[in-house]
Amino acid sequence: MQRRQSSKHSKHVHDSNQTDLSAWRKERSIDTEKTVQNQQSPSDDSEHNSLEKALRFFEKVQDRVSLKKSEVLQKHLSTVESIGLQRGLPPEAFDTLLTVALSGKLADTVNTRLLKSLVPASVIPETSVVSSVSWLCVSKCTGSIQLLFLRWLITMFDFIDRKEQLHALYGFFFSFLYDDKLCPYACHVLYLLTRKENVKPFRVRRLLDLQAKTGMQPHLQALLSLYKLFCPELVNITLPGKSKTYFKNSEAPWKAAINTVRRRNQANSPVSQALCLGTAQPQSRKRKWNTQLIVPVSSANAQNLVGNREKNCVDLYSTIESFPVEQLQTFTQLLENIHCLEFPSQMGSVLANPLLLHYMNCIKDESIYLRLYYWMGQTLQEECTWCVVENNQYEQEFKDFLEIIYKAECFLQEGFSSCEEFLCRSLPLWDGLCCRSQILRLVSWIPLSSFSEMKSQICDPLAQLFFTSSLYFKCSVLECLKELLQNWLNRHVVQLDSESDNQFHSLNTTLSGLVNGIAELIHFVGWISTVALRLENNCTFLLYFILDFYEIVCDMYLKYNLPLLIMPPAGVFYPALLSMDSVSLNHLCYIMYRYRANLVAAKENELNKKKTQQFKFSSQTYQEYNQYIIAMVGCLWTSSAFQKDDHPQGVRLDEELLKQTGVQEFKNSFNIVYHPAMMGYAILFLQQACPDDTTFNFSLIKGKKWNWYLEYLYAQGLKGLKLFVESSINRVSQASQNKAGNVEV
Amino acid sequence: MAAGAVLGAAGTDGTRVQTAPGGERPGAMEPAEGAARTLPSTGRVSVAGRISGAGRLSRGPHLRKLSGRLGVSPSGRALPPGSQENADPQKIAFLLRKQWTLYSVTPLYKFSSAHLKDYGRQLGAFIAAEKQKGLAVEVGVELGIKVAVSSLPGLKGSDQDHAAVLVQLSLKSSASQKKTEEKLIWSGWFCCVAGDDLSLNVLEDFTCLPLFLANGAESYTSLVGSWFQKTFDCCFRRLVISPLILTWMAALWTGYKVDKTSSAVELVFSVPCLPQPLDISYAIHTEDAKALWDTVQKTPGEITQEEVDVFMDCLYSHFHRHFKIHLSATKLVKVSTGIASARCDGIIKFLQSQYIIRVLMLLTELAVAQIQ
């Protein structure tokens, strides 16, 4: 009900879409456990707590606890299982859980379940793996657990954060070869670990011995062939040709969970996923090799390589001053390294990375925009789901892509030119359904300069769809056009602020261009609104969006310092005035109050500054305003409906005709008591003011009661009405009910 | 050329029209019978038509010349004289008679022709790394792919154009250690012929080579393309050729002089909305097509959309007279002449070295249009 009355500051309108820096920093903190937690909704806090409790329990558990008897153990075990399999465990959980599982304190069923749920959310700390290998060597756990651990290790190998110390344990793993059951898996681990320096004559001998004992085993062959690759002189035997399956598949128990966790993380943050898991690109369809909607951030290495070739250095970064963008994770890092940061090799990767967007904001280099322009233009055209037939199964992906572009535009507070071109090309073909909200939001970032040029390409298809689509579509179009207007006005204000530095002027239009462009947009919205109200039977919901638009229009002079005011067309004004509900009426009152404030201010400025101004409001605007205000006051206040309205489309009827209708006191019928939108208030007021009177005699509301009624209405939240009455109606004296409106401006 | 239907008809104006099965087999004559026989329901119908009454087929007297109507306007542009002179004939010959898949490429960022050798080395390392990815268990196999990046001088239309760049992948046979035994497995080249529209709009750091042509397995195209995309922040897109452009090619290439009698002008049409695909191949003797074009085309060096339309309409009406098929209702999918052949899915074959620049100029224009 309540209208926003205080003038909100224009520049902050888009705050909701600005990235909250602190949130970003938290999210990207190295502490990946927090990453997982922060991405979840607060309801996950309880889960986090229960995981902590479970970890504390497993840390302390001393003696063998029977699973059947201990409900506490059951509870904690299922906590670990559900979190592990659903979203993965944080790095610090591994030490505790691996120690429990391998120390043999608990029954094997428990250990098995624990091991099976050890899926990392991000990484596994190397130290926890090293300590579990030492547990393995003291043989506290059974053979089957040892086996399961090795399979786990093979599966999770790529998730371990570092592997230096693990390499130092090479000999320990080698010793597991003598265990018949463990041998195939130990071979696989060794295969993953082996480096050239690990290949020693005694190891080769052992392997050959084993092979002589057990026959040709594929896992031994694999390791031997690797040894042979590193040191051909040590392995003299000939190995059979390549075989595709050297090792048994170890990952079966974890495969599903890893995928679940990965998908989850990916959905939460496409950027951090690649960084945390260290995995390759999210494996989306690769139907085409050259389209990648989300480009990973990577340094521009190629040029560096060339530069350093003479020095023949292996380490890329040792001689290069620049800070690798892959490592950029926090805002602090950005600040500290901003002088030696380079944009990634593919500018497309900047879009989904707020830190780099910040950086982009600081660096004014045309080549950045040009690179982005080419990439985005081509990708949009190639991936558009309604322009390219084969793409329609990838709508979600395209939606996400458009969403990312939109967010980047909000962040940078400006539209991308490739996006405008795309909209121009594709809107005529658009069905109005596919990626609707994304497309409309992108429309709201079209800059004014291009909008004037491409008006027909944007407005014509939009208007066609607008007239033929549902009420909700109409509302969303109006909403997006409101955003568009707001963005233009914000930009104008920013430009005024920075008028002294000449940076901006070249890019943008002159003031008259701006005024014309904005006027065009407002007339367009006025036109489609008029038609839409007819089509939708003056639907309140629609009216709300239309009036929302005019709430910005009516304040352009004062709030945005723009010498332009345009009144709503009669097709909008009258439906709002005669609306059946108080929200619209109140909204209209507020808007008319703001029009008055703006027009008065404009007139004052005109009188004060004697010099001729470039822009003056035409007398027609004042005239229109006066016509409307006379009609409005006549209806709502002076009870002279149907008489004082001289607008050609106004509420005016012949007296004879009105008499024929037989309605008594028709003049009253739109005042604040009888108006259909207000009658409900009048009834409630009467019930309170005259509890004894059950006839609902509205004529009782006059004199003192009229003022009480007004107070009552204001207390009900009709603040727009209050502002309107106080500003636009000149009451002879507060005590008198003699209503006289001096409304002329 | 599977269909055996032999279609014959006599021109109403008394000129004899000889048709024969097999697009490029002129001379196998059939007596004119009048009406065409029915077509087989599937397969291809090949017709080699000889148009002798070309003069009568020419347009009406009041045609207006339109210029620059087409987004791509090969009209009115002075051709670079002798731009091919400093081209290595051997390298040009290498480009001929191969099927090239066309791509458009956005300007390359920080590309420098001074570093071509380094690029070759890096690309080689990249390909080796990509090839080994996912092959952890397959050891001991050396992927001896050698990459050579070199420049193709001479393939440009103006001084603004960047020199073309050739990328070649060859396989070192590991069995015989001889260096000489390298087998070329893939090649691709970037070029820009009269791409001023694009070149003038970009900044210093960018290199415009908007047209990329690849020959070889697509897996290699994808590796090379990915590397270029990653390294020079560019974007590759398949370049398809619309039927409208194909008609332009047909007209343009028909008009070029060819030394000796070369293969016929062949147009392949695809009939839409049929349960089975049906292609119609329409072959015309080169000199007949040229004669027709010469009557249609008025101003030398300038071609209009209208002239192209008239040219095609003449061919269509001739075909209709004999086979009662409106080719204008079908889709032109391939044009092949003695100069070059082009398919609608963006595959091209150059046949004449002396016209390669002109063909590339048109293709560059298409690529630039796709980028902008």
mmCIF file with all atom_site columns, C-alpha atoms in Angstrom, chain A residues 14-25 27 331 351-355 357-358 407-408 410-413:
data_model
loop_
_atom_site.group_PDB
_atom_site.id
_atom_site.type_symbol
_atom_site.label_atom_id
_atom_site.label_alt_id
_atom_site.label_comp_id
_atom_site.label_asym_id
_atom_site.label_entity_id
_atom_site.label_seq_id
_atom_site.pdbx_PDB_ins_code
_atom_site.Cartn_x
_atom_site.Cartn_y
_atom_site.Cartn_z
_atom_site.occupancy
_atom_site.B_iso_or_equiv
_atom_site.pdbx_formal_charge
_atom_site.auth_seq_id
_atom_site.auth_comp_id
_atom_site.auth_asym_id
_atom_site.auth_atom_id
_atom_site.pdbx_PDB_model_num
ATOM 1  C CA . HIS A 1 14  ? 20.786 -1.640  -8.611  1.00 0.00 ? 14  HIS A CA 1
ATOM 2  C CA . ASP A 1 15  ? 22.437 -2.514  -5.408  1.00 0.00 ? 15  ASP A CA 1
ATOM 3  C CA . SER A 1 16  ? 20.848 -5.877  -5.239  1.00 0.00 ? 16  SER A CA 1
ATOM 4  C CA . ASN A 1 17  ? 22.745 -6.893  -8.283  1.00 0.00 ? 17  ASN A CA 1
ATOM 5  C CA . GLN A 1 18  ? 26.018 -5.445  -7.244  1.00 0.00 ? 18  GLN A CA 1
ATOM 6  C CA . THR A 1 19  ? 28.243 -8.080  -5.917  1.00 0.00 ? 19  THR A CA 1
ATOM 7  C CA . ASP A 1 20  ? 28.709 -7.973  -2.219  1.00 0.00 ? 20  ASP A CA 1
ATOM 8  C CA . LEU A 1 21  ? 32.426 -7.917  -1.869  1.00 0.00 ? 21  LEU A CA 1
ATOM 9  C CA . SER A 1 22  ? 32.611 -9.398  1.532   1.00 0.00 ? 22  SER A CA 1
ATOM 10 C CA . ALA A 1 23  ? 30.462 -12.298 0.495   1.00 0.00 ? 23  ALA A CA 1
ATOM 11 C CA . TRP A 1 24  ? 32.706 -12.876 -2.443  1.00 0.00 ? 24  TRP A CA 1
ATOM 12 C CA . ARG A 1 25  ? 35.790 -12.853 -0.312  1.00 0.00 ? 25  ARG A CA 1
ATOM 13 C CA . GLU A 1 27  ? 33.186 -17.509 -0.691  1.00 0.00 ? 27  GLU A CA 1
ATOM 14 C CA . PHE A 1 331 ? 39.800 -8.927  -3.092  1.00 0.00 ? 331 PHE A CA 1
ATOM 15 C CA . LEU A 1 351 ? 32.268 -12.432 -17.113 1.00 0.00 ? 351 LEU A CA 1
ATOM 16 C CA . ALA A 1 352 ? 31.699 -14.848 -14.297 1.00 0.00 ? 352 ALA A CA 1
ATOM 17 C CA . ASN A 1 353 ? 34.535 -13.561 -12.167 1.00 0.00 ? 353 ASN A CA 1
ATOM 18 C CA . PRO A 1 354 ? 33.635 -10.511 -10.072 1.00 0.00 ? 354 PRO A CA 1
ATOM 19 C CA . LEU A 1 355 ? 37.243 -9.819  -9.117  1.00 0.00 ? 355 LEU A CA 1
ATOM 20 C CA . LEU A 1 357 ? 35.182 -7.428  -13.407 1.00 0.00 ? 357 LEU A CA 1
ATOM 21 C CA . HIS A 1 358 ? 36.448 -5.045  -10.743 1.00 0.00 ? 358 HIS A CA 1
ATOM 22 C CA . LYS A 1 407 ? 24.923 -9.886  -13.968 1.00 0.00 ? 407 LYS A CA 1
ATOM 23 C CA . ALA A 1 408 ? 28.143 -8.618  -15.475 1.00 0.00 ? 408 ALA A CA 1
ATOM 24 C CA . CYS A 1 410 ? 24.722 -4.846  -13.674 1.00 0.00 ? 410 CYS A CA 1
ATOM 25 C CA . PHE A 1 411 ? 28.146 -5.026  -12.135 1.00 0.00 ? 411 PHE A CA 1
ATOM 26 C CA . LEU A 1 412 ? 29.715 -2.775  -14.725 1.00 0.00 ? 412 LEU A CA 1
ATOM 27 C CA . GLN A 1 413 ? 26.571 -0.641  -14.931 1.00 0.00 ? 413 GLN A CA 1
#
